[in-house]
């Protein structure tokens, strides 16, 4: 949402600028940055920051579970590791490699991962059908009162920092340079 607001402000001043978004995991995005296919990447994983310039965003993503409103676990305010052991879990492929060990520690081998995804939206389609519980960040999908899905944070609370990264010594197009300056302004970093 914050990046979209920043882009909107840029396009209001420069209506000819077009933004092309691409979704992927951190490894995929880093590879595309290296190949020059992307100017910037927003990552929820710390990449090798010695290879990139970056802005650390002033927000964090909160981990939790997207599940059906009529599921008994939806009655809890937060979910712990013990609540999820043995339950059918839907996780990102990257999360399976990098985040699940951090989330579940020594109990990671007890997880019942029934599906992997690269977009949370796809996981919510499975969750809506009762196939499993999506381990993801808050605010990525509609969990309003009108939705049949809800979000429950993990307990203890687990957060991940967000970064905008780009290749060191990157020569930007004028539009990408304007976007970088706008992002620095939006995120309180001197340009």
mmCIF file of C-alpha atoms in Angstrom:
data_model
loop_
_atom_site.group_PDB
_atom_site.id
_atom_site.type_symbol
_atom_site.label_atom_id
_atom_site.label_comp_id
_atom_site.label_asym_id
_atom_site.label_seq_id
_atom_site.Cartn_x
_atom_site.Cartn_y
_atom_site.Cartn_z
ATOM 1 C CA UNK A 1 0.000 0.000 0.000
ATOM 2 C CA UNK A 2 2.771 2.451 0.915
ATOM 3 C CA UNK A 3 4.644 1.820 -2.323
ATOM 4 C CA UNK A 4 1.399 2.245 -4.296
ATOM 5 C CA UNK A 5 0.833 5.621 -2.607
ATOM 6 C CA UNK A 6 4.373 6.666 -3.514
ATOM 7 C CA UNK A 7 3.869 5.560 -7.143
ATOM 8 C CA UNK A 8 0.560 7.419 -7.325
ATOM 9 C CA UNK A 9 2.229 10.640 -6.145
ATOM 10 C CA UNK A 10 4.970 10.172 -8.764
ATOM 11 C CA UNK A 11 2.463 9.548 -11.574
ATOM 12 C CA UNK A 12 0.396 12.585 -10.581
ATOM 13 C CA UNK A 13 3.482 14.735 -11.164
ATOM 14 C CA UNK A 14 4.750 12.675 -14.140
ATOM 15 C CA UNK A 15 1.669 11.081 -15.791
ATOM 16 C CA UNK A 16 3.723 9.488 -18.590
ATOM 17 C CA UNK A 17 5.588 7.152 -16.225
ATOM 18 C CA UNK A 18 4.448 3.536 -16.352
ATOM 19 C CA UNK A 19 5.183 0.986 -13.653
ATOM 20 C CA UNK A 20 5.567 -2.713 -14.438
ATOM 21 C CA UNK A 21 5.220 -4.996 -11.400
ATOM 22 C CA UNK A 22 6.556 -8.525 -11.176
ATOM 23 C CA UNK A 23 5.953 -10.902 -8.265
ATOM 24 C CA UNK A 24 8.398 -13.551 -7.166
ATOM 25 C CA UNK A 25 10.419 -14.791 -4.248
ATOM 26 C CA UNK A 26 13.603 -13.068 -3.096
ATOM 27 C CA UNK A 27 15.913 -15.383 -5.067
ATOM 28 C CA UNK A 28 13.934 -14.844 -8.266
ATOM 29 C CA UNK A 29 13.910 -11.079 -7.765
ATOM 30 C CA UNK A 30 17.659 -10.986 -7.015
ATOM 31 C CA UNK A 31 18.355 -12.960 -10.200
ATOM 32 C CA UNK A 32 16.245 -10.556 -12.242
ATOM 33 C CA UNK A 33 18.042 -7.581 -10.678
ATOM 34 C CA UNK A 34 21.404 -9.127 -11.600
ATOM 35 C CA UNK A 35 20.236 -9.661 -15.200
ATOM 36 C CA UNK A 36 19.061 -6.053 -15.449
ATOM 37 C CA UNK A 37 15.426 -7.111 -15.910
ATOM 38 C CA UNK A 38 14.274 -5.147 -12.859
ATOM 39 C CA UNK A 39 15.283 -1.722 -11.584
ATOM 40 C CA UNK A 40 14.121 -2.355 -8.007
ATOM 41 C CA UNK A 41 12.883 -5.176 -5.849
ATOM 42 C CA UNK A 42 10.871 -5.030 -2.652
ATOM 43 C CA UNK A 43 11.928 -7.933 -0.479
ATOM 44 C CA UNK A 44 10.738 -9.259 2.830
ATOM 45 C CA UNK A 45 13.959 -11.205 3.169
ATOM 46 C CA UNK A 46 17.344 -9.695 3.686
ATOM 47 C CA UNK A 47 19.317 -10.261 0.516
ATOM 48 C CA UNK A 48 23.094 -9.968 0.454
ATOM 49 C CA UNK A 49 23.085 -6.250 1.169
ATOM 50 C CA UNK A 50 26.788 -6.004 0.301
ATOM 51 C CA UNK A 51 25.762 -6.514 -3.358
ATOM 52 C CA UNK A 52 22.940 -3.972 -3.353
ATOM 53 C CA UNK A 53 22.020 -0.469 -2.438
ATOM 54 C CA UNK A 54 18.856 -0.458 -0.416
ATOM 55 C CA UNK A 55 16.253 1.424 1.539
ATOM 56 C CA UNK A 56 15.102 -0.205 4.738
ATOM 57 C CA UNK A 57 11.415 0.549 4.856
ATOM 58 C CA UNK A 58 10.005 1.921 8.104
ATOM 59 C CA UNK A 59 7.380 -0.841 8.317
ATOM 60 C CA UNK A 60 7.517 -4.528 9.073
ATOM 61 C CA UNK A 61 5.377 -7.422 7.929
ATOM 62 C CA UNK A 62 3.691 -9.438 10.661
ATOM 63 C CA UNK A 63 3.503 -13.216 10.296
ATOM 64 C CA UNK A 64 0.279 -15.081 10.828
ATOM 65 C CA UNK A 65 -2.259 -17.465 9.399
ATOM 66 C CA UNK A 66 -5.102 -16.912 6.934
ATOM 67 C CA UNK A 67 -7.945 -19.332 7.634
ATOM 68 C CA UNK A 68 -11.677 -19.728 7.220
ATOM 69 C CA UNK A 69 -13.876 -17.734 9.607
ATOM 70 C CA UNK A 70 -15.805 -20.873 10.519
ATOM 71 C CA UNK A 71 -12.679 -22.811 11.549
ATOM 72 C CA UNK A 72 -12.363 -23.461 15.307
ATOM 73 C CA UNK A 73 -8.888 -21.831 15.301
ATOM 74 C CA UNK A 74 -10.503 -18.574 14.119
ATOM 75 C CA UNK A 75 -11.914 -18.153 17.631
ATOM 76 C CA UNK A 76 -8.392 -17.537 18.975
ATOM 77 C CA UNK A 77 -6.859 -14.071 18.929
ATOM 78 C CA UNK A 78 -3.423 -15.445 17.999
ATOM 79 C CA UNK A 79 -2.023 -18.825 17.022
ATOM 80 C CA UNK A 80 1.026 -20.547 18.442
ATOM 81 C CA UNK A 81 3.250 -23.263 17.035
ATOM 82 C CA UNK A 82 1.318 -25.963 18.909
ATOM 83 C CA UNK A 83 -1.934 -24.834 17.259
ATOM 84 C CA UNK A 84 -0.484 -25.481 13.803
ATOM 85 C CA UNK A 85 1.400 -28.760 14.294
ATOM 86 C CA UNK A 86 -0.333 -31.504 12.353
ATOM 87 C CA UNK A 87 -2.601 -29.021 10.550
ATOM 88 C CA UNK A 88 -2.474 -28.843 6.726
ATOM 89 C CA UNK A 89 -0.287 -25.822 5.980
ATOM 90 C CA UNK A 90 0.052 -23.793 2.798
ATOM 91 C CA UNK A 91 3.358 -21.914 2.655
ATOM 92 C CA UNK A 92 5.497 -20.104 0.128
ATOM 93 C CA UNK A 93 8.344 -22.127 -1.341
ATOM 94 C CA UNK A 94 10.789 -19.530 -0.059
ATOM 95 C CA UNK A 95 9.117 -19.554 3.345
ATOM 96 C CA UNK A 96 9.481 -23.319 3.512
ATOM 97 C CA UNK A 97 13.244 -22.980 3.052
ATOM 98 C CA UNK A 98 13.938 -19.842 5.048
ATOM 99 C CA UNK A 99 11.083 -18.807 7.326
ATOM 100 C CA UNK A 100 9.578 -22.041 8.593
ATOM 101 C CA UNK A 101 12.759 -23.044 10.453
ATOM 102 C CA UNK A 102 12.774 -19.599 12.073
ATOM 103 C CA UNK A 103 9.075 -19.828 12.910
ATOM 104 C CA UNK A 104 8.944 -23.394 14.170
ATOM 105 C CA UNK A 105 12.512 -24.072 15.325
ATOM 106 C CA UNK A 106 13.170 -27.697 16.168
ATOM 107 C CA UNK A 107 9.523 -28.585 15.466
ATOM 108 C CA UNK A 108 9.838 -27.723 11.758
ATOM 109 C CA UNK A 109 10.038 -31.434 10.906
ATOM 110 C CA UNK A 110 6.565 -31.927 12.424
ATOM 111 C CA UNK A 111 4.878 -29.607 9.925
ATOM 112 C CA UNK A 112 2.231 -30.970 7.572
ATOM 113 C CA UNK A 113 2.875 -28.851 4.454
ATOM 114 C CA UNK A 114 0.144 -29.786 1.989
ATOM 115 C CA UNK A 115 0.811 -27.089 -0.621
ATOM 116 C CA UNK A 116 3.436 -24.538 -1.595
ATOM 117 C CA UNK A 117 2.689 -21.273 -3.375
ATOM 118 C CA UNK A 118 4.485 -18.260 -4.776
ATOM 119 C CA UNK A 119 1.527 -15.866 -4.443
ATOM 120 C CA UNK A 120 -0.535 -15.619 -1.267
ATOM 121 C CA UNK A 121 -3.687 -15.021 -3.284
ATOM 122 C CA UNK A 122 -3.445 -18.547 -4.712
ATOM 123 C CA UNK A 123 -3.089 -19.936 -1.197
ATOM 124 C CA UNK A 124 -6.238 -18.149 -0.101
ATOM 125 C CA UNK A 125 -8.215 -19.914 -2.825
ATOM 126 C CA UNK A 126 -7.083 -23.210 -1.279
ATOM 127 C CA UNK A 127 -7.858 -21.951 2.242
ATOM 128 C CA UNK A 128 -11.330 -20.853 1.173
ATOM 129 C CA UNK A 129 -11.989 -24.435 0.073
ATOM 130 C CA UNK A 130 -10.802 -25.769 3.436
ATOM 131 C CA UNK A 131 -7.603 -27.329 2.069
ATOM 132 C CA UNK A 132 -5.355 -25.733 4.658
ATOM 133 C CA UNK A 133 -4.018 -22.771 6.594
ATOM 134 C CA UNK A 134 -1.930 -20.152 4.789
ATOM 135 C CA UNK A 135 1.188 -18.994 6.647
ATOM 136 C CA UNK A 136 1.756 -15.489 5.353
ATOM 137 C CA UNK A 137 2.045 -11.811 6.186
ATOM 138 C CA UNK A 138 -0.846 -9.685 7.409
ATOM 139 C CA UNK A 139 -2.719 -7.388 5.017
ATOM 140 C CA UNK A 140 -1.894 -9.274 1.808
ATOM 141 C CA UNK A 141 -5.458 -10.478 1.263
ATOM 142 C CA UNK A 142 -8.947 -9.278 2.077
ATOM 143 C CA UNK A 143 -9.851 -10.505 5.557
ATOM 144 C CA UNK A 144 -12.523 -7.888 6.211
ATOM 145 C CA UNK A 145 -15.878 -8.782 7.766
ATOM 146 C CA UNK A 146 -17.275 -9.438 4.286
ATOM 147 C CA UNK A 147 -14.604 -12.072 3.598
ATOM 148 C CA UNK A 148 -14.977 -15.716 4.522
ATOM 149 C CA UNK A 149 -11.322 -15.634 5.592
ATOM 150 C CA UNK A 150 -9.639 -14.112 8.623
ATOM 151 C CA UNK A 151 -6.049 -13.465 9.731
ATOM 152 C CA UNK A 152 -4.639 -14.507 13.090
ATOM 153 C CA UNK A 153 -1.131 -13.355 14.058
ATOM 154 C CA UNK A 154 1.405 -15.781 15.386
ATOM 155 C CA UNK A 155 2.223 -15.795 19.075
ATOM 156 C CA UNK A 156 4.833 -14.937 20.002
ATOM 157 C CA UNK A 157 4.696 -12.119 17.459
ATOM 158 C CA UNK A 158 7.071 -12.531 14.526
ATOM 159 C CA UNK A 159 7.937 -9.674 12.163
ATOM 160 C CA UNK A 160 10.050 -9.368 9.033
ATOM 161 C CA UNK A 161 11.752 -6.193 7.812
ATOM 162 C CA UNK A 162 11.102 -4.871 4.311
ATOM 163 C CA UNK A 163 13.676 -3.519 1.872
ATOM 164 C CA UNK A 164 13.743 -1.850 -1.527
ATOM 165 C CA UNK A 165 16.966 -3.014 -3.204
ATOM 166 C CA UNK A 166 18.781 -2.243 -6.448
ATOM 167 C CA UNK A 167 22.134 -3.160 -7.941
ATOM 168 C CA UNK A 168 25.146 -1.185 -6.813
ATOM 169 C CA UNK A 169 26.419 1.178 -9.500
ATOM 170 C CA UNK A 170 23.085 0.851 -11.317
ATOM 171 C CA UNK A 171 22.599 3.382 -14.111
ATOM 172 C CA UNK A 172 18.906 4.204 -14.031
ATOM 173 C CA UNK A 173 16.612 5.477 -16.734
ATOM 174 C CA UNK A 174 15.259 8.967 -15.988
ATOM 175 C CA UNK A 175 11.931 7.416 -14.890
ATOM 176 C CA UNK A 176 13.631 4.938 -12.526
ATOM 177 C CA UNK A 177 15.752 7.766 -11.109
ATOM 178 C CA UNK A 178 12.586 9.775 -10.430
ATOM 179 C CA UNK A 179 11.004 6.756 -8.738
ATOM 180 C CA UNK A 180 14.065 6.275 -6.527
ATOM 181 C CA UNK A 181 13.997 9.930 -5.482
ATOM 182 C CA UNK A 182 10.256 9.694 -4.806
ATOM 183 C CA UNK A 183 10.702 6.514 -2.717
ATOM 184 C CA UNK A 184 13.444 8.154 -0.676
ATOM 185 C CA UNK A 185 11.116 11.098 -0.060
ATOM 186 C CA UNK A 186 8.160 8.868 0.778
ATOM 187 C CA UNK A 187 10.204 6.806 3.207
ATOM 188 C CA UNK A 188 11.956 9.717 4.902
ATOM 189 C CA UNK A 189 15.440 9.176 3.458
ATOM 190 C CA UNK A 190 17.344 12.165 2.169
ATOM 191 C CA UNK A 191 17.665 12.057 -1.628
#
